[in-house]
Coordinates of C-alpha atoms in Angstrom, one line a residue:
Chain A
L774 CA 31.3 -7.0 -23.5
S775 CA 34.7 -6.2 -24.8
I776 CA 36.7 -6.1 -21.5
V777 CA 39.5 -8.5 -21.8
S778 CA 42.3 -9.0 -19.5
S779 CA 44.8 -11.8 -19.2
D780 CA 45.1 -10.5 -15.7
D781 CA 41.6 -11.8 -15.0
H782 CA 42.8 -15.3 -15.7
R783 CA 45.7 -14.9 -13.3
L784 CA 43.4 -13.6 -10.6
I785 CA 41.0 -16.4 -11.1
Q786 CA 43.8 -18.9 -10.8
E787 CA 44.9 -17.2 -7.5
C788 CA 41.3 -17.5 -6.2
L789 CA 41.2 -21.2 -7.0
D790 CA 44.5 -21.6 -5.3
G791 CA 42.9 -20.2 -2.1
D792 CA 43.5 -16.5 -2.1
P793 CA 40.1 -14.8 -1.8
T794 CA 41.7 -11.3 -1.9
A795 CA 42.4 -11.9 -5.6
F796 CA 38.6 -12.1 -6.0
G797 CA 38.3 -8.7 -4.4
V798 CA 40.4 -7.3 -7.2
L799 CA 38.1 -8.9 -9.7
V800 CA 35.0 -7.5 -8.0
R801 CA 36.5 -4.0 -8.0
R802 CA 37.4 -4.3 -11.6
H803 CA 33.9 -5.3 -12.8
Q804 CA 31.5 -4.1 -10.2
D805 CA 30.6 -0.8 -11.9
R806 CA 29.6 -2.3 -15.3
L807 CA 27.8 -5.1 -13.6
Y808 CA 25.9 -2.8 -11.3
S809 CA 24.9 -0.6 -14.3
T810 CA 23.4 -3.6 -16.1
V811 CA 21.6 -4.9 -13.0
Y812 CA 20.3 -1.5 -12.0
R813 CA 18.8 -1.1 -15.5
L814 CA 17.1 -4.5 -15.0
L815 CA 15.7 -3.7 -11.6
N816 CA 15.5 0.1 -11.4
N817 CA 16.2 0.1 -7.7
A818 CA 19.6 0.9 -6.3
E819 CA 19.2 -1.2 -3.2
D820 CA 18.0 -4.3 -5.0
A821 CA 20.7 -3.8 -7.7
N822 CA 23.4 -3.7 -4.9
D823 CA 22.1 -6.9 -3.4
V824 CA 21.8 -8.7 -6.7
V825 CA 25.4 -7.6 -7.7
Q826 CA 26.7 -9.0 -4.5
E827 CA 24.8 -12.2 -4.9
A828 CA 26.0 -12.6 -8.5
F829 CA 29.6 -12.2 -7.4
L830 CA 29.1 -14.8 -4.7
N831 CA 27.5 -17.2 -7.2
A832 CA 30.5 -16.6 -9.5
Y833 CA 33.0 -17.2 -6.7
Q834 CA 31.4 -20.5 -5.9
S835 CA 31.3 -21.6 -9.5
L836 CA 34.7 -20.3 -10.5
D837 CA 36.0 -23.6 -11.6
S838 CA 33.3 -23.8 -14.3
F839 CA 34.7 -20.7 -16.0
K840 CA 36.5 -22.4 -18.9
G841 CA 38.3 -19.3 -20.1
D842 CA 36.9 -19.7 -23.6
A843 CA 34.8 -16.6 -23.1
L844 CA 35.6 -13.2 -21.5
F845 CA 35.4 -13.2 -17.8
F846 CA 33.0 -10.3 -17.9
T847 CA 30.7 -12.1 -20.3
W848 CA 30.6 -15.0 -17.9
L849 CA 29.9 -12.7 -15.0
Y850 CA 27.3 -10.8 -17.0
R851 CA 25.4 -14.0 -17.7
I852 CA 25.3 -14.9 -14.0
A853 CA 24.2 -11.4 -13.0
V854 CA 21.5 -11.2 -15.6
N855 CA 20.1 -14.5 -14.6
T856 CA 20.3 -13.7 -10.9
A857 CA 18.5 -10.4 -11.6
I858 CA 15.7 -12.2 -13.6
T859 CA 15.2 -14.7 -10.8
F860 CA 15.1 -11.9 -8.2
K861 CA 12.7 -9.9 -10.3
R862 CA 10.3 -12.8 -10.8
K863 CA 10.3 -13.5 -7.0
K864 CA 9.7 -9.9 -6.2
R865 CA 7.1 -9.5 -8.9
A866 CA 5.1 -12.3 -7.3
V867 CA 5.3 -10.7 -3.9
V868 CA 4.3 -7.3 -5.2
S869 CA 1.4 -8.8 -7.1
I870 CA 0.1 -10.4 -3.9
D871 CA 0.6 -7.2 -1.9
A872 CA -1.1 -5.1 -4.6
G873 CA -4.0 -7.6 -4.8
R874 CA -4.4 -7.5 -1.0
N875 CA -4.2 -3.8 -0.6
G876 CA -5.8 -2.8 -3.9
E877 CA -2.9 -0.5 -4.5
A878 CA 0.7 -0.5 -5.5
S879 CA 3.2 -1.8 -3.0
M880 CA 5.2 0.5 -0.7
D881 CA 8.2 -0.8 -2.5
L882 CA 7.7 1.7 -5.2
L883 CA 9.1 4.2 -2.9
D884 CA 12.4 2.3 -3.0
S885 CA 13.0 3.3 -6.6
A886 CA 14.7 6.4 -5.2
E887 CA 17.7 7.8 -7.1
D888 CA 19.6 10.9 -6.9
I889 CA 17.7 13.8 -8.3
Q890 CA 19.8 15.9 -10.6
P891 CA 18.6 19.5 -10.3
S892 CA 19.9 20.2 -13.8
F893 CA 17.6 17.8 -15.4
A894 CA 15.0 19.4 -17.6
L895 CA 11.6 18.8 -16.2
E896 CA 10.3 17.4 -19.4
R897 CA 13.2 14.9 -19.6
A898 CA 12.6 13.8 -16.1
E899 CA 8.9 13.3 -16.7
Q900 CA 9.7 11.3 -19.8
D901 CA 12.1 9.1 -17.9
R902 CA 9.6 8.6 -15.1
R903 CA 7.0 7.4 -17.6
L904 CA 9.5 5.1 -19.3
H905 CA 10.6 3.7 -16.0
L906 CA 7.0 3.1 -14.9
A907 CA 6.3 1.3 -18.2
L908 CA 9.5 -0.7 -18.0
N909 CA 8.5 -1.8 -14.5
R910 CA 5.2 -3.2 -15.7
L911 CA 6.9 -5.4 -18.3
S912 CA 7.6 -9.0 -17.5
P913 CA 11.2 -9.7 -16.4
E914 CA 11.9 -11.5 -19.7
H915 CA 10.6 -8.5 -21.8
R916 CA 12.4 -6.0 -19.7
T917 CA 15.6 -7.9 -20.0
V918 CA 15.6 -8.1 -23.8
L919 CA 14.9 -4.4 -24.1
V920 CA 17.7 -3.5 -21.7
M921 CA 20.1 -5.8 -23.3
K922 CA 19.3 -4.6 -26.8
D923 CA 18.6 -0.9 -26.5
M924 CA 20.5 0.2 -23.4
E925 CA 23.5 -2.2 -23.8
G926 CA 23.5 -2.6 -27.5
Q927 CA 23.9 -6.4 -27.5
K928 CA 23.5 -8.5 -30.6
Y929 CA 20.7 -11.1 -30.8
E930 CA 23.4 -13.8 -30.8
T931 CA 25.0 -12.6 -27.6
M932 CA 21.6 -12.2 -26.0
A933 CA 20.6 -15.7 -27.0
E934 CA 23.9 -17.0 -25.5
V935 CA 23.4 -15.1 -22.2
L936 CA 19.8 -16.0 -21.8
G937 CA 20.2 -19.6 -23.1
V938 CA 17.4 -19.4 -25.7
P939 CA 17.3 -19.6 -29.5
I940 CA 17.8 -16.4 -31.6
G941 CA 14.2 -16.8 -32.9
T942 CA 13.0 -16.5 -29.3
I943 CA 15.0 -13.4 -28.7
R944 CA 13.5 -11.8 -31.9
S945 CA 9.9 -12.6 -31.0
R946 CA 10.5 -11.5 -27.3
L947 CA 11.9 -8.2 -28.5
H948 CA 9.0 -7.8 -30.9
R949 CA 6.4 -8.4 -28.1
A950 CA 8.4 -6.3 -25.6
R951 CA 8.5 -3.3 -27.9
L952 CA 4.8 -3.5 -28.7
E953 CA 3.9 -3.9 -25.1
L954 CA 6.1 -1.0 -24.0
R955 CA 4.5 1.2 -26.7
E956 CA 1.0 0.2 -25.6
L957 CA 1.9 1.0 -22.0
L958 CA 3.3 4.4 -23.0
D959 CA 0.2 5.1 -25.1
Q960 CA -1.9 4.4 -22.1
E961 CA 0.2 6.8 -20.0
E962 CA 0.0 9.5 -22.7
G963 CA -3.7 8.9 -23.4
Chain B
M1324 CA -4.1 -3.2 -38.7
L1325 CA -0.7 -4.5 -39.8
P1326 CA -0.3 -8.3 -39.7
D1327 CA 1.9 -9.5 -36.9
R1328 CA 4.6 -10.8 -39.2
F1329 CA 5.1 -7.3 -40.6
R1330 CA 5.2 -5.8 -37.2
E1331 CA 7.8 -8.3 -36.2
L1332 CA 9.9 -7.4 -39.2
L1333 CA 9.6 -3.7 -38.2
T1334 CA 11.0 -4.4 -34.7
A1335 CA 13.8 -6.5 -36.1
Y1336 CA 14.5 -3.6 -38.6
I1337 CA 15.0 -1.2 -35.6
D1338 CA 17.4 -3.7 -34.1
G1339 CA 19.4 -3.9 -37.4
E1340 CA 19.0 -7.6 -37.4
L1341 CA 17.5 -8.2 -40.9
S1342 CA 19.0 -9.8 -44.0
A1343 CA 19.4 -7.5 -47.1
R1344 CA 16.4 -9.1 -48.6
Q1345 CA 14.2 -8.6 -45.6
R1346 CA 15.4 -5.0 -45.3
K1347 CA 14.3 -4.3 -48.8
G1348 CA 10.9 -5.9 -48.0
V1349 CA 10.5 -3.6 -45.0
Q1350 CA 11.4 -0.5 -47.1
R1351 CA 8.8 -1.5 -49.6
L1352 CA 6.3 -1.9 -46.8
L1353 CA 7.2 1.5 -45.4
H1354 CA 6.8 3.1 -48.8
R1355 CA 3.3 1.9 -49.2
S1356 CA 1.9 1.8 -45.7
A1357 CA 1.4 5.0 -43.6
E1358 CA 0.5 2.8 -40.6
A1359 CA 3.8 1.0 -40.8
R1360 CA 5.7 4.3 -41.0
Q1361 CA 3.8 5.6 -38.0
L1362 CA 4.5 2.5 -35.9
L1363 CA 8.2 2.4 -36.9
E1364 CA 8.5 6.1 -35.9
K1365 CA 7.1 5.4 -32.5
L1366 CA 9.1 2.3 -31.9
Q1367 CA 12.3 4.1 -32.9
K1368 CA 11.5 6.9 -30.6
D1369 CA 11.0 4.5 -27.7
S1370 CA 14.3 2.8 -28.5
R1371 CA 16.1 6.1 -28.6
E1372 CA 14.7 7.1 -25.2
L1373 CA 15.6 3.8 -23.7
Q1374 CA 19.2 4.4 -24.9
M1375 CA 19.2 7.8 -23.2
L1376 CA 18.0 6.5 -19.8
G1377 CA 20.7 7.2 -17.3
T1378 CA 22.0 4.9 -14.7
P1379 CA 23.3 6.2 -11.3
P1380 CA 26.9 5.1 -10.6
L1381 CA 27.5 2.5 -8.0
G1382 CA 29.2 5.1 -5.9
F1383 CA 30.9 2.7 -3.5
D1384 CA 32.9 -0.5 -3.4
V1385 CA 31.1 -3.8 -2.9
S1386 CA 34.2 -5.9 -2.7
D1387 CA 34.5 -5.5 1.1
A1388 CA 30.9 -6.8 1.5
V1389 CA 31.5 -9.6 -1.0
L1390 CA 34.7 -10.7 0.8
R1391 CA 33.0 -10.4 4.2
Q1392 CA 30.2 -12.7 3.1
I1393 CA 32.7 -15.2 1.6
R1394 CA 34.3 -15.3 5.1
E1395 CA 31.1 -15.4 7.1
R1396 CA 29.4 -18.1 4.9
R1397 CA 32.8 -19.9 4.6
L1398 CA 32.3 -20.1 0.8
Q1399 CA 34.9 -21.9 -1.3
P1400 CA 35.7 -21.1 -4.9
G1401 CA 34.5 -23.5 -7.5
R1402 CA 32.6 -25.9 -5.2
R1403 CA 29.3 -25.3 -6.7
R1404 CA 27.7 -25.6 -10.1
L1405 CA 26.3 -22.4 -11.6
P1406 CA 22.6 -21.8 -10.7
P1407 CA 20.5 -23.0 -13.6
R1408 CA 19.2 -20.4 -15.9
P1409 CA 15.7 -19.4 -15.1
A1410 CA 13.2 -21.8 -16.6
P1411 CA 10.9 -20.3 -19.2
P1412 CA 7.5 -19.3 -17.8
I1413 CA 4.9 -22.1 -17.8
P1414 CA 2.4 -21.4 -20.6
I1415 CA -1.3 -20.9 -19.5
W1416 CA -2.5 -23.9 -21.4
T1417 CA -0.4 -26.2 -19.2
G1418 CA -2.3 -25.1 -16.1
L1419 CA -5.6 -25.6 -17.9
A1420 CA -4.6 -29.0 -19.1
V1421 CA -3.5 -30.0 -15.6
A1422 CA -6.8 -28.7 -14.1
A1423 CA -8.8 -30.7 -16.7
A1424 CA -6.8 -33.8 -16.1
V1425 CA -7.3 -33.5 -12.3
L1426 CA -11.1 -33.0 -12.8
L1427 CA -11.3 -36.0 -15.1
V1428 CA -9.4 -38.2 -12.6
V1429 CA -11.5 -37.1 -9.7
G1430 CA -14.7 -37.5 -11.7
L1431 CA -13.8 -41.0 -12.9
G1432 CA -12.6 -42.0 -9.4
S1433 CA -15.8 -40.8 -7.8
F1434 CA -17.9 -42.5 -10.4
A1435 CA -16.1 -45.8 -9.9
Y1436 CA -16.1 -45.6 -6.1
F1437 CA -19.8 -44.9 -5.8
S1438 CA -20.8 -47.4 -8.6
L1439 CA -18.9 -50.1 -6.7
A1440 CA -20.2 -49.0 -3.3
L1441 CA -23.8 -49.1 -4.4
S1442 CA -23.6 -52.3 -6.2
R1443 CA -21.6 -54.2 -3.6
D1444 CA -23.2 -56.5 -1.0
P1445 CA -24.8 -54.2 1.6
D1446 CA -22.8 -55.7 4.4
Q1447 CA -19.5 -54.9 2.6
S1448 CA -20.5 -51.4 1.5
P1449 CA -18.8 -48.6 3.2
V1450 CA -22.1 -46.9 3.5
A1451 CA -23.8 -49.9 5.1
K1452 CA -21.0 -50.3 7.6
H1453 CA -22.0 -46.9 9.0
E1454 CA -25.7 -47.7 9.2
R1455 CA -27.4 -48.2 12.4
P1456 CA -28.6 -51.8 12.9
G1457 CA -32.1 -52.4 11.6
T1458 CA -32.1 -49.6 9.1
T1459 CA -31.9 -49.7 5.4
A1460 CA -30.4 -47.3 2.9
P1461 CA -32.8 -44.5 1.9
S1462 CA -34.2 -44.4 -1.6
T1463 CA -33.0 -41.6 -3.8
D1464 CA -36.5 -41.2 -5.2
K1465 CA -39.3 -42.0 -2.8
K1466 CA -42.2 -41.5 -5.2
T1467 CA -41.3 -44.1 -7.8
P1468 CA -40.0 -47.6 -7.2
E1469 CA -36.5 -47.6 -8.5
K1470 CA -35.4 -49.7 -11.4
P1471 CA -32.3 -51.8 -11.0
N1472 CA -29.4 -49.6 -11.6
A1473 CA -27.9 -50.5 -15.0
D1474 CA -24.3 -49.6 -13.9
S1475 CA -24.6 -51.5 -10.7
A1476 CA -25.9 -54.5 -12.6
L1477 CA -23.0 -54.3 -14.9
V1478 CA -20.5 -54.2 -12.1
K1479 CA -22.3 -57.0 -10.3
K1480 CA -22.3 -59.0 -13.5
D1481 CA -18.6 -58.4 -13.9
Q1482 CA -18.0 -59.5 -10.3
D1483 CA -20.0 -62.6 -10.8
T1484 CA -18.0 -63.6 -13.9
R1485 CA -14.6 -63.2 -12.3
P1486 CA -13.3 -66.7 -11.8
E1487 CA -10.6 -65.8 -9.3
E1488 CA -13.1 -64.4 -6.8
K1489 CA -14.3 -67.0 -4.3
K1490 CA -17.8 -66.7 -3.1
P1491 CA -18.7 -67.7 0.4
A1492 CA -20.0 -71.3 0.5
D1493 CA -23.1 -70.4 2.5
Q1494 CA -24.1 -67.6 0.2
K1495 CA -27.6 -68.0 -0.9
P1496 CA -28.7 -67.2 -4.5
E1497 CA -30.9 -64.3 -3.3
D1498 CA -27.7 -62.7 -1.8
K1499 CA -26.6 -62.1 -5.3
K1500 CA -29.5 -59.7 -5.8
P1501 CA -28.3 -56.2 -6.4
P1502 CA -29.0 -53.9 -3.5
E1503 CA -32.1 -52.4 -5.2
I1504 CA -34.1 -54.0 -2.4
A1505 CA -32.7 -51.3 -0.1
H1506 CA -34.1 -48.8 -2.5
E1507 CA -37.7 -49.9 -2.2
P1508 CA -39.9 -47.0 -1.3
K1509 CA -40.8 -47.1 2.4
D1510 CA -43.9 -45.0 2.1
K1511 CA -46.1 -47.4 0.2
K1512 CA -49.6 -46.6 1.5
E1513 CA -51.7 -49.4 2.8
P1514 CA -55.5 -48.9 2.7
G1515 CA -56.9 -47.7 6.0
K1516 CA -53.5 -47.1 7.6
E1517 CA -52.1 -43.7 8.3
P1518 CA -48.6 -43.1 7.1
Q1519 CA -46.1 -43.2 10.0
P1520 CA -43.5 -40.5 10.3
E1521 CA -40.3 -41.7 8.7
E1522 CA -37.3 -42.4 10.8
P1523 CA -34.2 -40.6 9.7
G1524 CA -32.2 -42.9 7.5
P1525 CA -28.4 -43.1 7.3
V1526 CA -26.7 -40.3 5.4
L1527 CA -24.5 -41.1 2.5
T1528 CA -21.2 -39.5 3.3
A1529 CA -17.5 -40.2 3.6
P1530 CA -16.7 -42.6 6.4
N1531 CA -14.6 -40.1 8.3
M1532 CA -15.5 -36.5 8.0
E1533 CA -13.2 -34.1 9.9
I1534 CA -14.8 -31.5 12.0
F1535 CA -13.7 -28.0 11.1
K1536 CA -12.7 -26.1 14.2
P1537 CA -12.1 -22.4 13.5
E1538 CA -9.4 -20.9 15.7
A1539 CA -8.4 -17.4 16.3
V1540 CA -5.0 -16.6 14.8
D1541 CA -2.9 -13.7 15.9
V1542 CA -1.6 -12.0 12.8
A1543 CA 0.9 -9.1 13.4
L1544 CA -0.3 -6.6 10.8
P1545 CA 1.3 -3.1 10.4
V1546 CA -0.7 -0.3 12.0
L1547 CA -1.0 3.1 10.5
F1548 CA -0.9 6.4 12.5
K1549 CA -0.7 10.1 11.9
I1550 CA 2.4 11.4 13.8
Q1551 CA 0.6 14.7 14.4
E1552 CA -2.2 12.9 16.2
L1553 CA -0.2 10.7 18.6
D1554 CA -0.9 13.0 21.5
L1555 CA -4.7 12.5 21.0
E1556 CA -6.2 10.1 23.4
K1557 CA -7.4 7.4 21.0
P1558 CA -4.3 7.1 18.8
H1559 CA -2.1 7.4 21.9
K1560 CA -3.9 4.4 23.5
Q1561 CA -3.8 2.4 20.3
F1562 CA -0.1 3.2 19.8
R1563 CA 0.7 2.1 23.4
A1564 CA -1.3 -1.0 23.0
E1565 CA 0.6 -2.0 19.9
L1566 CA 3.9 -1.3 21.7
G1567 CA 2.8 -3.7 24.5
K1568 CA 2.7 -6.6 22.0
D1569 CA 6.4 -7.0 21.5
H1570 CA 9.8 -5.5 22.4
A1571 CA 11.2 -4.9 18.9
F1572 CA 9.5 -2.7 16.3
Y1573 CA 10.1 -1.5 12.8
L1574 CA 8.7 1.9 12.0
E1575 CA 8.4 3.7 8.6
L1576 CA 8.0 7.4 8.8
I1577 CA 6.8 8.8 5.5
C1578 CA 8.0 12.4 4.8
R1579 CA 8.5 14.7 1.9
D1580 CA 12.3 14.9 2.0
G1581 CA 14.3 12.5 4.0
T1582 CA 17.2 14.9 4.5
K1583 CA 15.1 17.8 5.7
A1584 CA 13.1 15.5 8.0
F1585 CA 16.4 14.2 9.4
D1586 CA 16.8 17.4 11.4
R1587 CA 13.5 16.8 13.1
L1588 CA 14.6 13.4 14.2
Q1589 CA 17.9 14.7 15.4
A1590 CA 16.3 17.3 17.5
A1591 CA 13.8 14.8 18.9
F1592 CA 16.5 12.4 20.0
K1593 CA 18.2 15.2 21.7
A1594 CA 15.0 16.1 23.5
I1595 CA 14.7 12.6 24.9
N1596 CA 18.3 12.6 26.1
V1597 CA 19.6 10.1 23.5
E1598 CA 22.8 10.9 21.7
L1599 CA 22.4 10.4 17.9
I1600 CA 25.6 9.1 16.2
V1601 CA 25.5 9.9 12.5
E1602 CA 27.5 7.6 10.2
P1603 CA 29.8 9.5 7.8
T1604 CA 28.0 8.5 4.5
A1605 CA 24.7 9.7 6.0
Q1606 CA 26.4 12.9 7.1
A1607 CA 27.7 13.4 3.5
R1608 CA 24.3 12.8 2.0
R1609 CA 22.8 15.4 4.2
K1610 CA 25.1 18.0 2.8
M1611 CA 24.4 17.1 -0.9
T1612 CA 21.9 19.5 -2.4
G1613 CA 19.1 17.7 -4.3
A1614 CA 20.2 14.2 -3.4
K1615 CA 17.3 12.1 -2.4
T1616 CA 18.1 9.9 0.6
N1617 CA 16.2 7.7 3.0
Y1618 CA 17.7 7.2 6.4
L1619 CA 17.6 4.5 9.0
F1620 CA 17.7 5.0 12.8
F1621 CA 18.5 2.3 15.2
A1622 CA 17.9 2.7 18.9
E1623 CA 17.7 0.3 21.8
D1624 CA 16.7 0.4 25.4
L1625 CA 14.0 2.9 24.8
T1626 CA 10.9 2.7 26.9
S1627 CA 7.5 3.0 25.2
D1628 CA 7.3 6.4 26.8
D1629 CA 10.6 7.4 25.2
L1630 CA 9.4 6.3 21.8
H1631 CA 6.1 8.1 22.1
K1632 CA 7.8 11.2 23.3
L1633 CA 10.4 11.0 20.4
L1634 CA 7.6 10.9 17.8
K1635 CA 5.7 13.7 19.5
E1636 CA 8.9 15.8 19.5
V1637 CA 9.3 15.1 15.8
A1638 CA 5.7 16.3 15.1
A1639 CA 6.3 19.3 17.3
E1640 CA 9.6 20.2 15.5
D1641 CA 7.8 19.8 12.2
R1642 CA 4.9 22.1 13.2
K1643 CA 7.5 24.7 14.3
A1644 CA 9.2 24.5 10.9
E1645 CA 5.9 24.8 9.1
A1646 CA 5.0 27.8 11.2
K1647 CA 8.3 29.4 10.5
K1648 CA 8.2 28.9 6.8
K1649 CA 5.1 27.7 5.0
G1650 CA 5.6 24.5 3.1
D1651 CA 8.6 23.5 5.1
G1652 CA 6.7 20.9 7.1
Q1653 CA 7.8 17.4 6.2
F1654 CA 5.0 15.3 7.4
D1655 CA 1.6 15.4 5.7
A1656 CA -1.0 16.0 8.3
A1657 CA -3.8 14.8 6.1
A1658 CA -2.5 11.3 5.6
S1659 CA -1.2 8.4 7.7
N1660 CA 2.5 8.9 7.8
L1661 CA 3.7 6.4 10.4
V1662 CA 3.7 2.6 9.8
L1663 CA 4.3 0.6 12.9
S1664 CA 5.0 -3.1 12.7
R1665 CA 6.8 -5.7 14.7
M1666 CA 10.5 -6.3 13.8
T1667 CA 11.0 -9.4 11.8
Q1668 CA 14.0 -11.6 11.1
D1669 CA 14.2 -9.9 7.7
H1670 CA 14.5 -6.5 9.3
R1671 CA 17.2 -7.8 11.7
K1672 CA 19.1 -9.4 8.7
K1673 CA 19.0 -6.1 6.8
L1674 CA 20.2 -4.2 9.8
S1675 CA 23.0 -6.7 10.5
D1676 CA 24.1 -6.4 6.9
L1677 CA 24.2 -2.6 7.2
L1678 CA 26.1 -2.8 10.5
G1679 CA 28.4 -5.6 9.3
I1680 CA 27.5 -7.8 12.3
D1681 CA 25.8 -11.2 12.8
P1682 CA 22.0 -11.0 13.0
K1683 CA 22.2 -12.8 16.4
Q1684 CA 24.0 -9.7 17.7
I1685 CA 20.9 -7.6 16.9
T1686 CA 18.6 -9.7 19.0
G1687 CA 21.1 -9.5 21.8
S1688 CA 20.4 -10.8 25.3
R1689 CA 17.7 -9.1 27.2
S1690 CA 18.5 -8.5 30.8
S1691 CA 16.3 -9.6 33.6
A1692 CA 17.7 -6.9 35.8
P1693 CA 15.3 -4.2 37.1
S1694 CA 14.7 -1.2 34.9
G1695 CA 17.8 1.0 34.6
V1696 CA 20.2 -1.3 36.3
D1697 CA 23.3 -2.4 34.4
P1698 CA 23.8 -6.0 35.5
K1699 CA 27.5 -5.9 34.8
K1700 CA 28.1 -3.3 37.6
P1701 CA 27.4 -3.5 41.3
L1702 CA 24.9 -0.9 42.4
S1703 CA 27.5 0.9 44.4
E1704 CA 29.4 1.8 41.2
Q1705 CA 26.5 3.6 39.7
T1706 CA 26.8 7.3 40.0
A1707 CA 24.5 9.5 41.9
D1708 CA 23.6 11.1 38.5
E1709 CA 22.3 7.8 37.2
I1710 CA 20.2 7.2 40.3
A1711 CA 18.9 10.7 40.1
A1712 CA 18.1 10.3 36.4
K1713 CA 16.2 7.1 37.1
A1714 CA 14.3 8.7 39.9
S1715 CA 13.3 11.6 37.7
G1716 CA 12.2 9.1 35.0
A1717 CA 14.8 10.2 32.5
N1718 CA 16.8 7.9 30.3
K1719 CA 19.9 6.2 31.6
P1720 CA 22.9 8.2 30.7
G1721 CA 24.9 7.4 27.7
L1722 CA 22.0 6.0 25.7
K1723 CA 22.9 6.2 22.0
A1724 CA 21.1 5.8 18.6
L1725 CA 22.7 5.4 15.2
A1726 CA 21.7 7.0 12.0
L1727 CA 22.6 5.4 8.7
P1728 CA 21.8 6.1 5.0
Y1729 CA 19.3 3.6 3.8
N1730 CA 18.7 4.3 0.2
P1731 CA 20.2 4.6 -2.4
V1732 CA 23.6 4.4 -0.7
R1733 CA 24.9 2.1 1.9
P1734 CA 26.8 3.0 5.0
K1735 CA 30.5 2.1 5.7
T1736 CA 30.4 -0.8 8.1
N1737 CA 33.9 -0.2 9.4
S1738 CA 33.5 3.5 10.2
P1739 CA 34.5 4.7 13.7
E1740 CA 31.0 6.0 14.3
V1741 CA 29.4 2.5 13.7
K1742 CA 32.1 1.0 15.8
R1743 CA 31.5 3.5 18.6
F1744 CA 27.8 2.7 18.6
L1745 CA 28.4 -1.0 18.6
D1746 CA 30.9 -0.7 21.5
S1747 CA 28.4 1.4 23.5
R1748 CA 25.7 -1.3 23.4
K1749 CA 24.7 -2.8 26.7
P1750 CA 22.2 -5.4 27.8
A1751 CA 18.7 -3.9 27.5
R1752 CA 16.6 -3.2 30.5
P1753 CA 13.4 -5.2 30.8
D1754 CA 10.3 -3.7 29.2
T1755 CA 12.4 -1.6 26.9
L1756 CA 12.2 -1.5 23.1
Q1757 CA 14.4 -2.0 20.2
V1758 CA 13.5 0.4 17.4
L1759 CA 14.4 0.4 13.8
L1760 CA 13.0 3.5 12.1
V1761 CA 13.2 4.3 8.4
L1762 CA 12.7 7.8 7.3
R1763 CA 11.4 7.6 3.8
G1764 CA 11.1 10.5 1.5
T1765 CA 8.4 10.6 -1.2
N1766 CA 9.4 13.6 -3.3

């Protein structure tokens, strides 16, 4: 979360002064990194796209609460992560109901499509598939801490700040998340 | 098995978030425990693999969509507080505690209600109020004369000792008796007298019991078909029957590869005389080797015959491809591959987002003009070709469908192709269908 730009502050001020096109510049500046995080949390390009847009709209409407004491991206990141967690919880509930009703996984699994890179080694692709499946079965909270720690390299302190929980909670969540992921992968391998 | 606190230390060790003292402790643990070493190795491997998981790039600019929504929803900057952080999940014990509390309250409430009801003066009892004149409350045990109810007596005693409660002046001392009189057994045998059949007594129940009236509810559930069997009589009838239930449908066509199956759809649209406009991003995705893409087709003003024929053509094209080259068929004949459901507001919303228009524009106005007649034009202006086409049962000329990429990329809403399609829209003829079809690849 090291992007810093005094330009961000100027653009924010322009937005608050009534120029929405300045917000367009901010969106273009941060959309790729934000999308990358949200995609990792949701594992679905379409959902990630929706959540990123929603996060930007939330941010736009709350722009005056950005105090400037943190980096703008950190602030956006927090909004996006929380929007994604909320989205995932809602979707999880729907998928559970569908799965319970049909006795099988939801059709939505088909939506986890992504570009297939022909150069990928088959083994690597299979490993990724298993990892994605296991990640999808974790609770949104557990998935979030794993993504933030392992895929984004965040410190416990930053994670606690973004998620609004004590550091001890982050530590125990990560502990449970790692063990749960291992258990799921053991089941897949076994 | 390792104690949980050791395992927690191991996970924090992987994260590099231990103090120097804790790190030494973990190293000592690893030195003496093979199980700890094995677990650490597995957890480190998982962590490394997570780090290597790739993320596809966004691939397009969302700023246009964000700014458009700001305009459409008339959002203002800084007029709203941030949404609260998601609340922590409610622990299981909270639910159990609430359930126990509810049970306790209901139990105590029922006990108090019935205690009071049974001990009260029969005239005031809610049970007695519903008795027929001349009947008494039935005994709960007809074999043995019932003893005075201890709880009722207690309640009665309590009522008697309340100073603020006035008793009626004409109340006789025997009125104070608890209602156990009503519980006297009716079937006391008198010598030489045959027992008479007992008249049905009043039933102890709630004063107003609602009568449950089951009603048939029409639930629009998706229906599954096999596209290859749509020309068979039974599936055909069922398909047509489903189409008769609404005028807007959402179809999912499950195929092996969306891009290969696209060609079948394109040929089928041509066969039913509908021009397919392909949005540029969709066109680009079709040319990308190995890129997995789902597509969305939107068509209006199709008759149910058209839709049936379209899908039959798709199946026929697919059979041809399979015959030409084995394994090239895109639709699995062994499984249901067509999901038909009625179009919902969510579908319209999604489509309107993709097209960059208001959802109301999707619903559109349905014409009351006779089939095939454009209400905006006088009949005399219609060409002889149009009239001939109608007479031969073919589509009205100029009918267009739009193909968009659906997943994982989004179309460009401002492309000339989308604009051309939107400009070509006309009020739909009566009894025609609006069709949203998603071609979904599974490989």
